[in-house]
Short mmCIF file of C-alpha atoms in Angstrom, two decimals:
data_model
loop_
_atom_site.label_atom_id
_atom_site.label_comp_id
_atom_site.label_asym_id
_atom_site.label_seq_id
_atom_site.Cartn_x
_atom_site.Cartn_y
_atom_site.Cartn_z
CA MET A 469 -12.69 92.40 49.15
CA ASN A 470 -13.52 94.26 45.96
CA SER A 471 -12.26 93.22 42.52
CA GLU A 472 -9.23 95.52 42.57
CA GLN A 473 -8.14 94.22 45.97
CA ILE A 474 -8.55 90.60 44.87
CA ILE A 475 -6.47 91.17 41.72
CA ALA A 476 -3.75 92.95 43.71
CA SER A 477 -3.63 90.07 46.19
CA LEU A 478 -3.43 87.50 43.38
CA LYS A 479 -0.46 89.32 41.86
CA GLU A 480 1.28 89.32 45.22
CA LEU A 481 0.64 85.60 45.75
CA VAL A 482 2.15 84.43 42.46
CA ALA A 483 5.09 86.83 42.64
CA ALA A 484 6.60 84.78 45.45
CA GLY A 485 9.51 82.43 44.86
CA ASP A 486 12.17 82.10 42.19
CA ALA A 487 9.64 81.51 39.40
CA PRO A 488 6.99 84.24 39.55
CA GLY A 489 3.63 83.63 37.89
CA LYS A 490 1.38 86.06 36.07
CA VAL A 491 -2.05 87.63 36.50
CA LEU A 492 -3.94 88.73 33.38
CA THR A 493 -6.96 91.04 33.28
CA ASP A 494 -7.00 92.24 29.67
CA PRO A 495 -10.43 91.59 28.08
CA ALA A 496 -8.89 89.53 25.27
CA ASP A 497 -7.14 87.30 27.85
CA LEU A 498 -10.31 86.96 29.90
CA ASP A 499 -12.12 85.77 26.79
CA THR A 500 -9.36 83.36 25.71
CA TYR A 501 -8.74 81.72 29.08
CA GLY A 502 -12.32 81.87 30.33
CA LYS A 503 -13.76 79.34 27.90
CA ASP A 504 -13.22 75.98 26.21
CA TRP A 505 -14.42 74.70 22.82
CA THR A 506 -18.10 74.97 23.80
CA LYS A 507 -19.90 78.07 22.57
CA ILE A 508 -22.94 78.03 24.83
CA TYR A 509 -21.77 80.01 27.87
CA PRO A 510 -20.06 83.40 27.39
CA PRO A 511 -16.91 83.68 29.53
CA LYS A 512 -16.95 86.21 32.38
CA PRO A 513 -13.90 85.55 34.59
CA LEU A 514 -12.60 88.11 37.06
CA ALA A 515 -8.93 87.42 36.33
CA ILE A 516 -6.56 84.83 34.91
CA VAL A 517 -3.74 83.48 37.05
CA LEU A 518 -0.84 81.59 35.47
CA PRO A 519 1.15 80.01 38.32
CA LYS A 520 4.58 78.46 37.89
CA THR A 521 4.78 76.16 40.91
CA THR A 522 2.64 73.86 43.04
CA GLU A 523 3.31 76.11 46.01
CA GLN A 524 1.80 79.08 44.17
CA VAL A 525 -1.29 77.00 43.40
CA GLN A 526 -1.51 76.08 47.07
CA ALA A 527 -1.31 79.75 48.06
CA LEU A 528 -4.07 80.60 45.58
CA VAL A 529 -6.36 77.90 46.95
CA LYS A 530 -5.82 78.98 50.55
CA PHE A 531 -6.47 82.60 49.61
CA ALA A 532 -9.64 81.57 47.77
CA ASN A 533 -10.88 79.67 50.82
CA GLU A 534 -10.25 82.61 53.11
CA ASN A 535 -12.12 84.99 50.82
CA GLN A 536 -14.76 82.69 49.29
CA ILE A 537 -13.44 83.12 45.74
CA ALA A 538 -14.36 80.51 43.13
CA LEU A 539 -11.51 78.98 41.10
CA VAL A 540 -11.80 77.40 37.64
CA PRO A 541 -8.92 75.29 36.21
CA SER A 542 -7.87 75.84 32.61
CA GLY A 543 -5.67 73.52 30.54
CA GLY A 544 -5.65 73.40 26.76
CA ARG A 545 -9.31 74.50 26.71
CA THR A 546 -10.23 71.77 24.22
CA GLY A 547 -13.07 70.31 26.30
CA LEU A 548 -16.61 70.02 24.97
CA SER A 549 -18.66 70.02 28.19
CA ALA A 550 -17.91 73.54 29.45
CA GLY A 551 -15.90 72.07 32.32
CA ALA A 552 -13.29 74.83 32.01
CA VAL A 553 -15.66 77.75 31.43
CA ALA A 554 -15.64 80.66 33.90
CA ALA A 555 -19.05 82.26 33.36
CA ASN A 556 -19.73 83.80 36.78
CA GLY A 557 -16.82 86.03 37.79
CA GLU A 558 -14.49 83.21 38.88
CA VAL A 559 -10.70 83.36 38.95
CA VAL A 560 -9.22 81.12 36.27
CA VAL A 561 -6.11 79.14 37.20
CA ALA A 562 -4.43 78.36 33.87
CA PHE A 563 -1.58 75.85 33.77
CA ASP A 564 0.02 76.97 30.49
CA ASN A 565 3.23 78.06 32.23
CA MET A 566 3.55 74.88 34.30
CA ASN A 567 4.66 73.01 31.19
CA GLN A 568 7.95 71.34 32.10
CA ILE A 569 8.94 67.69 31.94
CA LEU A 570 10.63 67.38 35.31
CA ASP A 571 12.13 63.89 35.47
CA PHE A 572 12.49 60.70 33.44
CA ASN A 573 13.40 57.19 34.52
CA ALA A 574 14.16 54.89 31.59
CA SER A 575 14.33 51.76 33.74
CA ASP A 576 10.87 52.32 35.20
CA ARG A 577 9.53 53.82 31.97
CA ILE A 578 7.97 56.74 33.81
CA VAL A 579 8.13 60.48 33.23
CA ARG A 580 7.12 63.21 35.69
CA CYS A 581 5.37 66.18 34.11
CA GLN A 582 3.79 69.42 35.19
CA ALA A 583 0.07 69.72 34.51
CA GLY A 584 0.52 72.11 31.58
CA VAL A 585 2.60 69.71 29.48
CA VAL A 586 0.86 69.36 26.12
CA THR A 587 -0.11 65.84 25.04
CA GLU A 588 2.00 66.02 21.87
CA GLN A 589 4.95 67.28 23.94
CA LEU A 590 4.79 64.13 26.05
CA GLN A 591 4.35 61.94 22.98
CA ASN A 592 7.41 63.51 21.34
CA PHE A 593 9.49 63.14 24.51
CA ALA A 594 8.59 59.47 24.71
CA GLU A 595 9.53 58.93 21.06
CA GLU A 596 12.87 60.71 21.51
CA ASN A 597 13.64 58.21 24.26
CA GLY A 598 12.61 55.16 22.26
CA LEU A 599 9.26 54.79 24.04
CA TYR A 600 5.60 55.54 23.44
CA TYR A 601 2.78 57.44 25.14
CA PRO A 602 -0.32 55.90 23.57
CA VAL A 603 -3.16 58.18 24.68
CA ASP A 604 -3.95 60.17 21.55
CA PHE A 605 -6.66 62.39 20.09
CA ALA A 606 -7.10 65.05 17.44
CA SER A 607 -6.43 67.83 19.97
CA ALA A 608 -3.06 66.36 21.04
CA GLY A 609 -1.28 69.47 19.80
CA SER A 610 -3.06 71.73 22.30
CA SER A 611 -4.67 69.63 25.04
CA GLN A 612 -2.77 69.56 28.34
CA LEU A 613 -2.02 66.63 30.60
CA GLY A 614 -3.81 68.09 33.62
CA GLY A 615 -6.98 68.59 31.62
CA ASN A 616 -6.70 65.13 30.06
CA LEU A 617 -6.53 63.56 33.50
CA SER A 618 -9.25 65.77 34.95
CA THR A 619 -11.64 64.41 32.32
CA ASN A 620 -9.99 60.97 32.02
CA ALA A 621 -9.64 61.58 28.28
CA GLY A 622 -9.68 58.56 25.99
CA GLY A 623 -9.25 59.16 22.28
CA ILE A 624 -8.47 56.90 19.36
CA LYS A 625 -6.36 54.13 20.96
CA VAL A 626 -8.60 53.06 23.86
CA ILE A 627 -9.43 49.69 22.31
CA ARG A 628 -5.77 48.68 22.81
CA TYR A 629 -4.31 51.02 25.43
CA GLY A 630 -7.17 52.21 27.62
CA MET A 631 -7.98 55.67 29.00
CA SER A 632 -5.69 58.34 30.50
CA ARG A 633 -6.34 56.82 33.93
CA ASP A 634 -4.50 53.65 32.94
CA TRP A 635 -1.18 55.48 32.44
CA VAL A 636 -0.91 57.37 35.72
CA ALA A 637 1.79 56.17 38.11
CA GLY A 638 1.45 59.08 40.52
CA LEU A 639 -0.12 62.51 41.02
CA LYS A 640 0.67 65.67 42.94
CA VAL A 641 -2.49 67.60 43.74
CA VAL A 642 -3.61 70.62 45.70
CA THR A 643 -6.92 69.79 47.37
CA GLY A 644 -9.81 72.18 47.81
CA LYS A 645 -8.63 72.69 51.39
CA GLY A 646 -5.20 73.77 50.19
CA ASP A 647 -3.30 70.62 51.14
CA ILE A 648 -0.59 69.22 48.84
CA LEU A 649 -0.92 65.46 48.38
CA ASP A 650 1.68 63.24 46.70
CA LEU A 651 -0.42 60.28 45.59
CA ASN A 652 0.91 56.73 45.06
CA LYS A 653 4.58 57.82 44.79
CA ASP A 654 4.84 56.19 41.35
CA LEU A 655 4.54 52.66 42.71
CA GLU A 656 3.34 49.85 40.47
CA LYS A 657 2.02 47.96 43.50
CA ASN A 658 0.63 49.83 46.50
CA ASN A 659 -2.30 48.21 48.27
CA THR A 660 -2.51 50.52 51.28
CA GLY A 661 -6.15 51.54 51.28
CA TYR A 662 -8.03 53.91 49.02
CA ASP A 663 -6.16 54.94 45.88
CA LEU A 664 -6.88 58.66 45.87
CA ARG A 665 -5.36 59.10 42.41
CA HIS A 666 -8.52 57.80 40.89
CA LEU A 667 -10.74 60.31 42.67
CA PHE A 668 -8.88 63.21 41.11
CA ILE A 669 -8.75 61.60 37.67
CA GLY A 670 -12.07 62.49 36.07
CA ALA A 671 -13.07 64.94 38.82
CA GLU A 672 -12.84 67.99 36.50
CA GLY A 673 -11.02 70.03 39.13
CA THR A 674 -13.94 69.92 41.55
CA LEU A 675 -11.92 68.25 44.34
CA GLY A 676 -8.62 70.02 43.76
CA PHE A 677 -6.08 70.80 41.06
CA ILE A 678 -3.59 68.36 39.56
CA THR A 679 -0.21 70.12 39.38
CA GLU A 680 2.08 67.20 38.47
CA ALA A 681 1.59 63.72 37.04
CA THR A 682 3.97 60.82 36.66
CA MET A 683 3.00 58.99 33.49
CA LYS A 684 3.85 55.48 32.40
CA LEU A 685 5.29 54.85 28.94
CA THR A 686 5.45 51.69 26.86
CA ARG A 687 7.28 50.28 23.85
CA GLN A 688 6.86 51.89 20.48
CA PRO A 689 4.41 50.12 18.15
CA ASP A 690 5.91 48.32 15.18
CA ASN A 691 4.86 49.22 11.61
CA LEU A 692 1.40 50.64 12.33
CA THR A 693 -0.81 49.92 9.34
CA VAL A 694 -4.19 51.46 8.55
CA LEU A 695 -7.10 49.87 6.73
CA VAL A 696 -10.13 51.96 5.66
CA LEU A 697 -13.25 50.00 4.72
CA GLY A 698 -16.53 51.06 3.15
CA LEU A 699 -19.40 49.30 4.95
CA GLY A 700 -22.72 48.32 3.44
CA ASP A 701 -24.69 48.75 6.67
CA LEU A 702 -24.19 50.06 10.18
CA THR A 703 -24.50 46.58 11.69
CA ASN A 704 -21.49 45.58 9.58
CA THR A 705 -19.28 47.61 11.93
CA MET A 706 -19.75 44.89 14.53
CA ASP A 707 -19.34 42.07 12.02
CA VAL A 708 -16.03 43.50 10.82
CA LEU A 709 -14.80 44.27 14.35
CA GLN A 710 -15.54 40.77 15.60
CA LYS A 711 -13.89 39.15 12.60
CA PHE A 712 -10.70 41.21 12.71
CA GLN A 713 -10.35 40.88 16.48
CA SER A 714 -10.47 37.11 16.12
CA LYS A 715 -7.03 37.27 14.45
CA LEU A 716 -5.46 40.69 15.09
CA ASP A 717 -4.79 42.92 18.11
CA LEU A 718 -6.23 46.21 16.85
CA THR A 719 -4.74 49.47 18.13
CA ALA A 720 -7.73 51.48 16.86
CA TYR A 721 -11.18 50.90 15.40
CA GLU A 722 -12.92 54.11 14.34
CA PHE A 723 -15.99 54.81 12.25
CA PHE A 724 -17.56 57.75 10.44
CA SER A 725 -20.56 58.30 8.21
CA HIS A 726 -20.54 59.22 4.53
CA GLN A 727 -21.84 62.67 5.50
CA ALA A 728 -18.87 63.13 7.84
CA MET A 729 -16.39 62.22 5.12
CA GLY A 730 -18.17 64.54 2.71
CA HIS A 731 -17.41 67.51 4.96
CA VAL A 732 -13.76 66.46 5.27
CA LEU A 733 -13.37 66.16 1.49
CA ALA A 734 -15.09 69.51 0.92
CA HIS A 735 -12.77 71.08 3.48
CA GLY A 736 -9.82 70.20 1.23
CA GLN A 737 -6.36 68.65 1.74
CA VAL A 738 -7.76 65.10 1.99
CA GLN A 739 -8.73 62.71 -0.80
CA ALA A 740 -11.37 59.97 -0.83
CA PRO A 741 -9.84 56.58 0.06
CA PHE A 742 -11.46 54.85 -2.95
CA GLU A 743 -14.10 55.52 -5.62
CA THR A 744 -16.87 53.38 -4.13
CA GLU A 745 -19.31 55.31 -1.93
CA ALA A 746 -20.56 53.66 1.27
CA PRO A 747 -23.00 54.81 3.95
CA TYR A 748 -20.43 54.16 6.69
CA TYR A 749 -16.68 53.69 6.92
CA ALA A 750 -14.44 51.88 9.40
CA LEU A 751 -10.80 52.71 10.04
CA LEU A 752 -8.72 49.90 11.55
CA GLU A 753 -5.15 50.17 12.77
CA PHE A 754 -2.86 47.29 13.72
CA GLU A 755 0.82 46.41 13.99
CA ALA A 756 1.99 44.63 10.85
CA VAL A 757 4.93 42.97 12.56
CA SER A 758 5.33 40.18 10.01
CA ASP A 759 4.27 38.99 6.58
CA GLN A 760 1.94 36.56 8.32
CA VAL A 761 0.05 39.41 9.99
CA MET A 762 -0.39 41.16 6.63
CA ASP A 763 -1.55 37.90 5.06
CA ASP A 764 -4.08 37.48 7.88
CA ALA A 765 -5.31 41.06 7.41
CA MET A 766 -5.84 40.58 3.68
CA ALA A 767 -7.61 37.23 4.22
CA LEU A 768 -9.91 38.91 6.77
CA PHE A 769 -10.62 41.73 4.33
CA GLU A 770 -11.49 39.27 1.55
CA HIS A 771 -13.79 37.35 3.91
CA CYS A 772 -15.63 40.56 4.84
CA VAL A 773 -16.11 41.40 1.15
CA GLU A 774 -17.42 37.92 0.42
CA GLU A 775 -19.91 38.23 3.29
CA GLY A 776 -21.16 41.53 1.85
CA TRP A 777 -20.11 43.49 4.93
CA VAL A 778 -17.46 45.50 3.07
CA LEU A 779 -17.98 47.23 -0.28
CA ASP A 780 -14.42 48.41 -0.84
CA GLY A 781 -11.23 49.12 1.05
CA VAL A 782 -7.67 50.37 1.03
CA ILE A 783 -4.63 49.46 3.14
CA SER A 784 -1.70 51.77 3.80
CA GLN A 785 1.60 50.91 2.13
CA SER A 786 3.71 53.44 4.03
CA GLU A 787 3.74 55.52 7.19
CA THR A 788 2.82 58.60 5.15
CA GLN A 789 -0.18 56.88 3.60
CA ALA A 790 -1.28 55.66 7.03
CA GLN A 791 -1.17 59.24 8.33
CA ASN A 792 -3.15 60.45 5.32
CA LEU A 793 -5.85 57.85 5.88
CA TRP A 794 -6.10 58.92 9.52
CA GLN A 795 -6.90 62.45 8.29
CA LEU A 796 -10.27 61.16 7.06
CA ARG A 797 -11.22 60.63 10.70
CA GLU A 798 -9.23 63.28 12.52
CA ARG A 799 -10.26 66.23 10.35
CA ILE A 800 -13.99 65.74 10.86
CA SER A 801 -14.30 68.11 13.82
CA GLU A 802 -12.49 70.99 12.13
CA SER A 803 -14.39 70.48 8.87
CA ILE A 804 -17.81 70.83 10.53
CA ALA A 805 -16.77 73.58 12.97
CA PRO A 806 -18.07 76.42 10.73
CA ARG A 807 -21.57 74.89 11.01
CA THR A 808 -21.73 75.43 14.81
CA PRO A 809 -22.18 71.74 15.64
CA TYR A 810 -24.02 70.74 18.78
CA LYS A 811 -21.98 67.84 20.11
CA ASN A 812 -22.86 64.84 22.22
CA ASP A 813 -20.21 62.41 23.40
CA ILE A 814 -22.05 59.24 24.40
CA SER A 815 -21.26 55.56 24.92
CA VAL A 816 -22.78 52.12 25.30
CA VAL A 817 -21.46 48.57 25.45
CA VAL A 818 -19.82 47.89 22.09
CA SER A 819 -22.26 45.19 20.99
CA LYS A 820 -25.22 47.58 21.42
CA VAL A 821 -23.82 50.33 19.17
CA PRO A 822 -25.77 49.68 15.93
CA GLY A 823 -29.24 49.58 17.48
CA PHE A 824 -28.39 52.47 19.78
CA LEU A 825 -27.21 54.69 16.94
CA GLN A 826 -30.16 53.84 14.70
CA GLU A 827 -32.68 54.69 17.43
CA ILE A 828 -31.08 58.07 18.08
CA GLU A 829 -30.85 58.97 14.40
CA SER A 830 -34.49 58.01 13.86
CA VAL A 831 -35.70 60.18 16.75
CA VAL A 832 -33.71 63.24 15.69
CA THR A 833 -34.55 63.04 11.98
CA ASP A 834 -38.25 62.45 12.70
CA HIS A 835 -38.54 65.59 14.81
CA TYR A 836 -36.02 67.83 13.02
CA PRO A 837 -35.69 66.69 9.40
CA ASP A 838 -33.83 69.90 8.53
CA PHE A 839 -30.99 69.03 10.94
CA GLU A 840 -27.94 67.40 9.40
CA ILE A 841 -26.53 64.64 11.62
CA ILE A 842 -22.83 63.76 11.54
CA TRP A 843 -21.76 60.52 13.20
CA PHE A 844 -18.22 59.45 14.01
CA GLY A 845 -16.40 57.98 16.94
CA HIS A 846 -14.36 55.32 18.65
CA ILE A 847 -16.77 52.54 17.87
CA GLY A 848 -14.29 49.89 19.02
CA ASP A 849 -14.88 50.99 22.62
CA GLY A 850 -18.55 51.98 22.25
CA ASN A 851 -17.96 55.74 22.14
CA LEU A 852 -20.02 57.70 19.59
CA HIS A 853 -19.92 61.39 18.72
CA LEU A 854 -23.30 62.77 17.69
CA ASN A 855 -22.95 66.12 15.94
CA ILE A 856 -26.02 68.11 14.92
CA LEU A 857 -25.22 70.92 12.47
CA LYS A 858 -27.00 74.24 12.69
CA PRO A 859 -29.09 75.00 9.59
CA GLU A 860 -28.04 78.13 7.73
CA GLY A 861 -30.09 81.12 8.76
CA MET A 862 -31.13 79.74 12.15
CA ALA A 863 -30.09 81.83 15.13
CA ASN A 864 -27.71 80.19 17.60
CA GLU A 865 -30.16 80.66 20.45
CA ASP A 866 -32.99 78.94 18.58
CA PHE A 867 -30.70 76.11 17.51
CA PHE A 868 -29.38 75.46 21.02
CA GLU A 869 -32.93 75.54 22.41
CA LYS A 870 -34.05 72.88 19.93
CA CYS A 871 -30.96 70.80 20.75
CA GLN A 872 -31.92 70.82 24.41
CA GLN A 873 -35.08 68.95 23.44
CA VAL A 874 -32.99 66.58 21.32
CA ASN A 875 -30.83 65.95 24.37
CA LYS A 876 -33.81 64.75 26.38
CA TRP A 877 -34.74 62.20 23.71
CA VAL A 878 -31.14 61.11 23.18
CA PHE A 879 -30.41 60.63 26.87
CA GLU A 880 -33.63 58.71 27.44
CA ILE A 881 -32.28 56.26 24.86
CA VAL A 882 -28.86 56.32 26.59
CA GLU A 883 -30.54 55.46 29.89
CA ARG A 884 -32.50 52.62 28.33
CA TYR A 885 -29.30 51.18 26.87
CA GLN A 886 -27.51 51.70 30.23
CA GLY A 887 -24.95 53.94 28.56
CA SER A 888 -23.14 57.14 29.49
CA VAL A 889 -24.13 60.72 28.69
CA SER A 890 -20.43 61.59 28.59
CA ALA A 891 -17.88 59.07 27.38
CA GLU A 892 -14.71 61.15 27.50
CA HIS A 893 -15.33 64.91 27.81
CA GLY A 894 -16.64 65.02 31.35
CA VAL A 895 -19.85 66.50 32.73
CA GLY A 896 -19.00 70.18 33.11
CA MET A 897 -22.04 72.38 32.69
CA THR A 898 -23.48 71.02 29.45
CA LYS A 899 -24.06 67.47 30.76
CA LYS A 900 -24.87 68.46 34.34
CA PRO A 901 -28.67 68.52 33.82
CA TYR A 902 -28.51 64.97 32.45
CA LEU A 903 -26.27 63.25 34.97
CA GLN A 904 -29.19 61.27 36.38
CA TYR A 905 -29.54 59.42 33.07
CA THR A 906 -26.25 57.64 33.82
CA ARG A 907 -25.82 57.92 37.60
CA SER A 908 -28.30 56.87 40.27
CA GLU A 909 -29.46 59.22 43.01
CA ALA A 910 -27.42 57.21 45.53
CA GLU A 911 -24.27 57.54 43.40
CA ILE A 912 -24.74 61.29 43.03
CA ALA A 913 -25.20 61.62 46.79
CA TYR A 914 -21.86 59.86 47.33
CA LEU A 915 -20.21 62.14 44.75
CA ARG A 916 -21.47 65.15 46.67
CA GLY A 917 -20.15 63.68 49.90
CA ILE A 918 -16.69 63.19 48.40
CA LYS A 919 -16.62 66.78 47.20
CA GLN A 920 -17.56 68.00 50.68
CA VAL A 921 -14.52 66.19 52.12
CA PHE A 922 -12.00 67.66 49.70
CA ASP A 923 -13.63 71.05 49.03
CA PRO A 924 -15.78 71.97 52.06
CA ASN A 925 -16.15 75.62 51.00
CA GLY A 926 -17.19 74.77 47.46
CA ILE A 927 -14.60 76.95 45.72
CA MET A 928 -13.16 74.41 43.27
CA ASN A 929 -14.77 74.68 39.84
CA PRO A 930 -18.23 75.24 41.29
CA GLY A 931 -21.28 74.51 39.17
CA LYS A 932 -19.56 71.68 37.31
CA ILE A 933 -20.81 68.05 37.49
CA PHE A 934 -23.53 69.10 39.96
CA ASP A 935 -24.64 72.32 41.70
#
């Protein structure tokens, strides 16, 4: 089939039923839907399909199998590993119009959503019903549930609430063969063999497409309070974490460098938390459910100051102030975006973070002293975001080429520390060449075997995770 015939067939497929979908071919739409937040691979999709139902997705997958057409899933397009990039004439299946909350059961605290439901939409729904969806990140206003699950997104609350995977009661998926599977049926206990949910969570659409997810909710947190601390040394992040966790159940423990905060402050709308400058900062969040908890927090803070771990600090006195303090961390990505940052999302066991970070920074600064390095991340769960900013005047191509060499050095350190080359953004295309630094050859062979079972014709998001 030629391109015109394929597009005509796609339009016919999604026109079926009471809720017709759309097919887009305008160049502006191809550019918008054909990429994610990475800037390395120019998008070149053939067409964009926006289905409305699981049955339409099934019809698309069967058609793609019959005609050997590659399909790329697209959610909120906020990923940073090029997992949702269509760079080779693929058909993009975008879930923007499958954005309905379908069912809610207050007794079971579960809510059934289509894949295109935006994270913030689910959070707001939970709040309106007196409950809480705790998976949260800076892109919550645009990231979609299907994409979150396909990369097993984590975010800022993992230390207390875990990853996206931990909140999935059930999934409806269309496999690469075109079969519709209803996985786990929302059961809390179901020990009947392999739990196929967990194959599709984190699979980046390479085994099939998630079309619906039943998500678990929990109680709302009580009086969330934020403490921002200036740290004298990177190793103090572990000292402070260990001390506070001995008394408090933290809901978040984030860190960022002085350079990172400098970009946020220069970007405007956010003020410095205190006058004292520190090389690193920690942001702690906890539930101040009683005066005793607040007394414990202040005693812990005073102990950390006495030990020399903390140079200064501030604690929120209201919900508004807590939100403002969070902006110091959550606005980092947007503040450095104009500098074309090259991003790495890496992780190690929490206790190894200081030595790990110092080794990486030393290697990069020794070889490229003109590169500005911005560190931040979810240090409470061992997840660090390494951002290298492009020097002014350097061409993008030259910068990315130099960063490829940086990657090799960084991932050799990751391998030595037995860490992960991708903590929460998936493998996609950007991390694909480095998968062997985290996964053994035997593991990768099993991954390939699983893909062959679910997607024998190799049409589902090809070229992602592995070739």
